[in-house]
PDB file of C-alpha atoms in Angstrom:
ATOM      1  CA  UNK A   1     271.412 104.731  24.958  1.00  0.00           C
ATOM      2  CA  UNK A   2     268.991 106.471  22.992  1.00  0.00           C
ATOM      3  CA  UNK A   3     266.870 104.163  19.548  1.00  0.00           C
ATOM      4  CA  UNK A   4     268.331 105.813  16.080  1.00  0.00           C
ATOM      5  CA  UNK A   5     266.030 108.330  14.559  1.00  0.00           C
ATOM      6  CA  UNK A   6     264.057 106.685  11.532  1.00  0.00           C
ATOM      7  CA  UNK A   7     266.237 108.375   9.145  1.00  0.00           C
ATOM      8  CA  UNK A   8     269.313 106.499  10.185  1.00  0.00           C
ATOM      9  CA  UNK A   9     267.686 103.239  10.463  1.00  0.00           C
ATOM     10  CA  UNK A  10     267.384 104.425   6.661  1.00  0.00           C
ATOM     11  CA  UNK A  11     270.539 105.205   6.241  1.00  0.00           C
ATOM     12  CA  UNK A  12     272.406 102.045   8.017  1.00  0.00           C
ATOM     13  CA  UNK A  13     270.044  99.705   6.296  1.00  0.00           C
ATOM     14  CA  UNK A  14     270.796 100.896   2.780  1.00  0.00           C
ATOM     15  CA  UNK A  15     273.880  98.871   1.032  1.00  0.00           C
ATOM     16  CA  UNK A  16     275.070 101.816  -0.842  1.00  0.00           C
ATOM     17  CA  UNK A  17     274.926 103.993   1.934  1.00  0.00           C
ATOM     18  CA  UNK A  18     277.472 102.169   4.168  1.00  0.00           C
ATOM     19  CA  UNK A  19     279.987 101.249   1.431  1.00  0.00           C
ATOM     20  CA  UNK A  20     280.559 104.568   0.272  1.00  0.00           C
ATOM     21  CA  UNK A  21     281.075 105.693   3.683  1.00  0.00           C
ATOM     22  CA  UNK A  22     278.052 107.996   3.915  1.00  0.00           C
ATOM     23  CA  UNK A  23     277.611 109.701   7.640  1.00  0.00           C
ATOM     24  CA  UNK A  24     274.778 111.828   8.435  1.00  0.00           C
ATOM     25  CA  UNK A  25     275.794 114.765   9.912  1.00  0.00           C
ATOM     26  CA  UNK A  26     272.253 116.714  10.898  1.00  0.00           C
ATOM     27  CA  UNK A  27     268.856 116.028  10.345  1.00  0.00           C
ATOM     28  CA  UNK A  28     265.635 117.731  11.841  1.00  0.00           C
ATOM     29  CA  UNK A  29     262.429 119.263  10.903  1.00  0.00           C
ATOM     30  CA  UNK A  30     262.581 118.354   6.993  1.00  0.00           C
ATOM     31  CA  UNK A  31     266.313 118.972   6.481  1.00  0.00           C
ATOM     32  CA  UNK A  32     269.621 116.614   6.466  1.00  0.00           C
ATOM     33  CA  UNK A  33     273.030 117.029   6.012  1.00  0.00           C
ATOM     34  CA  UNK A  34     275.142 114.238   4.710  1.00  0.00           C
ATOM     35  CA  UNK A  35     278.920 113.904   3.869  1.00  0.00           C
ATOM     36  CA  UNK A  36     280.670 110.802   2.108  1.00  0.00           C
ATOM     37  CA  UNK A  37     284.628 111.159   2.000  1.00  0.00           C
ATOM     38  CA  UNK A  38     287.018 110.964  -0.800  1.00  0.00           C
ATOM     39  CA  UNK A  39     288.133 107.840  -1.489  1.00  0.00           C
ATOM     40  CA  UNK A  40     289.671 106.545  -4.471  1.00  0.00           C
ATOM     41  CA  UNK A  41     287.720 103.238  -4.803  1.00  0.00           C
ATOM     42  CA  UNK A  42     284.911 105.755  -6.248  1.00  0.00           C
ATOM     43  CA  UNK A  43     287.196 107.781  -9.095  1.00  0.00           C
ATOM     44  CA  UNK A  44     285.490 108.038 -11.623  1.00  0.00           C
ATOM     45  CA  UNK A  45     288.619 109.333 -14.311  1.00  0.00           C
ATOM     46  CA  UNK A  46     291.901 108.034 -13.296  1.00  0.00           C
ATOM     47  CA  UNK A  47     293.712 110.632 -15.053  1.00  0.00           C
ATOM     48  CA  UNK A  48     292.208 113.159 -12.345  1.00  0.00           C
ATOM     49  CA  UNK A  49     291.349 111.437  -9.327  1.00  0.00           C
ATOM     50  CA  UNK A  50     287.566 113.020  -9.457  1.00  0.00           C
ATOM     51  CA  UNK A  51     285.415 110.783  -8.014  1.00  0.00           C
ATOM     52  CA  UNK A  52     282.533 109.400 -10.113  1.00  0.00           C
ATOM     53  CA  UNK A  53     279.027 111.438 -11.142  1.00  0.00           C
ATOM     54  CA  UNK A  54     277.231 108.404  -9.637  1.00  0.00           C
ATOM     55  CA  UNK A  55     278.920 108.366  -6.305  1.00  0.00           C
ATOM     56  CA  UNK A  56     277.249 111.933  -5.947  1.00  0.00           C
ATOM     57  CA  UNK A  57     274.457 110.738  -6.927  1.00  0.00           C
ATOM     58  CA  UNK A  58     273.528 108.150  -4.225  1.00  0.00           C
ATOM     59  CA  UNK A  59     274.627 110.644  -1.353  1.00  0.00           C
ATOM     60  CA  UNK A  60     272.333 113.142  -3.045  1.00  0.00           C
ATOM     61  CA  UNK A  61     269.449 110.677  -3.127  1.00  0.00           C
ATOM     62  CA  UNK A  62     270.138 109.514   0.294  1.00  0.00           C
ATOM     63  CA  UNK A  63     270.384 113.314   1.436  1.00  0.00           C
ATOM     64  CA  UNK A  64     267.030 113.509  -0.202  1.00  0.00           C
ATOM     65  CA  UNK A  65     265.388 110.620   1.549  1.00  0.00           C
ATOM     66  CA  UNK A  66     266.545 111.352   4.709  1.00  0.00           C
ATOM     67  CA  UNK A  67     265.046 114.780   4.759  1.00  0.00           C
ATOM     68  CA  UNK A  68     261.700 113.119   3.482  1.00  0.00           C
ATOM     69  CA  UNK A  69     262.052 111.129   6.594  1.00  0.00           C
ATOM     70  CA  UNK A  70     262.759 114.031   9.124  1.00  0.00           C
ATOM     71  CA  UNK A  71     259.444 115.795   8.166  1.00  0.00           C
ATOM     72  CA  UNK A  72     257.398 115.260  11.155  1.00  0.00           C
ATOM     73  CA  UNK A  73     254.940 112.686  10.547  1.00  0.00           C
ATOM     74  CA  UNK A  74     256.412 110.686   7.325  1.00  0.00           C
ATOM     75  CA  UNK A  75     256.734 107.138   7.376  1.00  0.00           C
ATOM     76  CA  UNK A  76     258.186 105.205   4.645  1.00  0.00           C
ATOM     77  CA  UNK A  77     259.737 106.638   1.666  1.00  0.00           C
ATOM     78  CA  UNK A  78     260.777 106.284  -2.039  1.00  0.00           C
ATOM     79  CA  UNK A  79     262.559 108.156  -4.767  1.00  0.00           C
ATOM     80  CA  UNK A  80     259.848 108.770  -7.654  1.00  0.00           C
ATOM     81  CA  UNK A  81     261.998 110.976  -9.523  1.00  0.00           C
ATOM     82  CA  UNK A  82     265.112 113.377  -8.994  1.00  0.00           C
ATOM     83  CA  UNK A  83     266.692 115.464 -11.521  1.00  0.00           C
ATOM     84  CA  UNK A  84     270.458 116.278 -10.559  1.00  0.00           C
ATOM     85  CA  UNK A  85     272.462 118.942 -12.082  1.00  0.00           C
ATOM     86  CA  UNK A  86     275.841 118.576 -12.545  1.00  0.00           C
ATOM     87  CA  UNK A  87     277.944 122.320 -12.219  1.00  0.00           C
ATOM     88  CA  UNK A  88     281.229 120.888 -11.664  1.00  0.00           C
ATOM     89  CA  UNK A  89     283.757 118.034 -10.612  1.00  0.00           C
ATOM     90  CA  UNK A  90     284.601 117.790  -7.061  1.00  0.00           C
ATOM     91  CA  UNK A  91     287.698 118.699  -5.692  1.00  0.00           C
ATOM     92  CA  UNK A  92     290.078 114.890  -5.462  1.00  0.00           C
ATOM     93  CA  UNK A  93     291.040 114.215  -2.233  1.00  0.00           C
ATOM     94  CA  UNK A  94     287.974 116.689  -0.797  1.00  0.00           C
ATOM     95  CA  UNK A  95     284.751 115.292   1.442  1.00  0.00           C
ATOM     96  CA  UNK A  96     281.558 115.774  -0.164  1.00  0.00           C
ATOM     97  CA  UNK A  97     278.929 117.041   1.963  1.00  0.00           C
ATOM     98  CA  UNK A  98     274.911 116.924   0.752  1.00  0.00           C
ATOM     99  CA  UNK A  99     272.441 119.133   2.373  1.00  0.00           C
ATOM    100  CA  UNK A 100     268.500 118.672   1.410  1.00  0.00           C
ATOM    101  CA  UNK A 101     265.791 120.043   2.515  1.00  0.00           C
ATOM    102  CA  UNK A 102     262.005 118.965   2.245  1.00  0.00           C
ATOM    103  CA  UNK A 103     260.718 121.861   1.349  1.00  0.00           C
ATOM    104  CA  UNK A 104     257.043 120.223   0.625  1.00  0.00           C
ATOM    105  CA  UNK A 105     254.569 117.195   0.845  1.00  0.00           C
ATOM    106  CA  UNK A 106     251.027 116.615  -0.207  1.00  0.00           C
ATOM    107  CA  UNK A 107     249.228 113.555   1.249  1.00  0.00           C
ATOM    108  CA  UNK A 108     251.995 111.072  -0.429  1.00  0.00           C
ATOM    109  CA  UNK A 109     254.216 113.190  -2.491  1.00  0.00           C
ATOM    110  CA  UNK A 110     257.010 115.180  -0.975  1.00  0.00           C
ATOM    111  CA  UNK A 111     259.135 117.364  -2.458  1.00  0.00           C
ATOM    112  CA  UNK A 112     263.158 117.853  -2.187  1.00  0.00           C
ATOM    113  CA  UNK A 113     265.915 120.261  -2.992  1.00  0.00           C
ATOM    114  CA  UNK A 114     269.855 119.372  -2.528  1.00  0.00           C
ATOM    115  CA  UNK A 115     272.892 120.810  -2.924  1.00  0.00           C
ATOM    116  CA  UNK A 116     275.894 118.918  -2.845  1.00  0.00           C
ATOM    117  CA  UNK A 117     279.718 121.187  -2.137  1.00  0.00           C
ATOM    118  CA  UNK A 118     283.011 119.517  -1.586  1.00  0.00           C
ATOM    119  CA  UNK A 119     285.019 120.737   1.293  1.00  0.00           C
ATOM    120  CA  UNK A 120     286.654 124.062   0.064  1.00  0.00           C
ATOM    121  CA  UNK A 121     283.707 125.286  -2.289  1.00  0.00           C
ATOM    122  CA  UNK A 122     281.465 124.957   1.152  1.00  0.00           C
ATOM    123  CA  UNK A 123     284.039 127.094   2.930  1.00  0.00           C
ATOM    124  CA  UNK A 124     284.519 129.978   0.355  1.00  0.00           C
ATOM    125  CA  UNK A 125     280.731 129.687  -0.554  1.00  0.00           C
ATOM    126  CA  UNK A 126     281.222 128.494  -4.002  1.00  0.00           C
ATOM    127  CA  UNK A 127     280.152 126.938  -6.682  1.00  0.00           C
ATOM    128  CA  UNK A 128     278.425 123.859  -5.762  1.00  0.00           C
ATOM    129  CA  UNK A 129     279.429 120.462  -7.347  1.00  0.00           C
ATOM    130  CA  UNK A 130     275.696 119.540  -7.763  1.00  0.00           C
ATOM    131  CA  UNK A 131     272.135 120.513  -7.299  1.00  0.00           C
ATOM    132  CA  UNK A 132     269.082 118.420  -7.107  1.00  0.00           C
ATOM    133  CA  UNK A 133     265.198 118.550  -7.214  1.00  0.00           C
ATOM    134  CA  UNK A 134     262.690 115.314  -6.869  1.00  0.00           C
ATOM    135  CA  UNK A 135     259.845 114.033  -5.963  1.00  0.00           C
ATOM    136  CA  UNK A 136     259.431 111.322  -3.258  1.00  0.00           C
ATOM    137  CA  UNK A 137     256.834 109.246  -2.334  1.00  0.00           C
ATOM    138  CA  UNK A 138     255.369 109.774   1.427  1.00  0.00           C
ATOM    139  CA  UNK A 139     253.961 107.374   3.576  1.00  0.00           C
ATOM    140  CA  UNK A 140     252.271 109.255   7.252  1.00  0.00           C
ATOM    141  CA  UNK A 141     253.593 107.278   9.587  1.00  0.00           C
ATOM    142  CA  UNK A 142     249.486 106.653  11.017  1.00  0.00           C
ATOM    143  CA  UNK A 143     248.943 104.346   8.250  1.00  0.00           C
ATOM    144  CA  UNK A 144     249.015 100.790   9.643  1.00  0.00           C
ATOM    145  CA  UNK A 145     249.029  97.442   7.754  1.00  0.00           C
ATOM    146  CA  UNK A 146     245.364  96.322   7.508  1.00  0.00           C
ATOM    147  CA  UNK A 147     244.042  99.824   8.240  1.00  0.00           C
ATOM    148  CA  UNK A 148     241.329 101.496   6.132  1.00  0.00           C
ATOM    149  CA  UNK A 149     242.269 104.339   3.539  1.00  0.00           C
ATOM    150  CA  UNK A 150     239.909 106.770   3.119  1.00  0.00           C
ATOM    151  CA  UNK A 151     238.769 105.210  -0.298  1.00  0.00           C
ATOM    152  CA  UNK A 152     237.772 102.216   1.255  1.00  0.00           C
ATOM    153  CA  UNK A 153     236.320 104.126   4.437  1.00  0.00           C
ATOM    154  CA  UNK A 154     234.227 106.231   1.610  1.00  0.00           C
ATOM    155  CA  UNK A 155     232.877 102.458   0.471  1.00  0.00           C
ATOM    156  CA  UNK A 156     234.667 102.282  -2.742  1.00  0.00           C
TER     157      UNK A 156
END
């Protein structure tokens, strides 16, 4: 049996992640797809049944640091900031499925876009429930505790 990929080591060691049911789907090269089904425990208005803003949140965040994580080389990551965009309300009783995509990374800083669809907007192409942008931090997988960074190497 093949070791998880570092991004689901994430994933399964994050709290949040496992109690609102979230399953990664795909992940490769910079990009992850993530889906987190309906369930009423997360409703955020009773009256409707739509599930709450901050449900969609954490799946878009943990989208977001997966696809940090499946850029080739990153280590260890963090979310320094992310700025979601709320279009609509999902569709009660519908899946929500995140896809983000690591679209760039300096030395430590990488950045993510996200778009989160419930079930039916994804298969008519519609309007997304959410979008997202951030900024993550990035940590190469080379650096080892104890080893030099190039600061100190420079003798600062």
């Amino acid at each position: 049996m093949s070791e998880p990929n570092p991004a689901q080591r994430f994933i399964e060691a994050i709290p949040h992640a496992k109690a609102l049911g979230m399953t990664l789907e795909t992940i490769g090269d910079g990009k992850a797809v993530m889906s987190m089904p309906y369930d009423a425990r997360f409703i955020g208005d009773p009256v409707t049944g739509v599930i709450s803003g901050g449900a969609v949140s954490a799946l878009m965040d943990t989208c977001c640091g997966a696809a940090v994580l499946a850029k080739p080389g990153a280590g260890a990551t963090a979310t320094l900031d992310l700025r979601i965009e709320y279009m609509r309300a999902a569709r009660p009783g519908e899946r929500i499925i995140a896809r983000a995509e690591c679209f760039h990374a300096t030395r430590t800083v990488a950045f993510v876009r996200a778009v989160a669809h419930d079930e039916s907007s994804l298969a008519e192409d519609g309007l997304p429930v959410a979008s997202a942008t951030g900024a993550f931090t990035l940590d190469a997988q080379s650096k080892k505790p104890g080893s030099k960074t190039p600061k100190a190497e420079a003798g600062a």
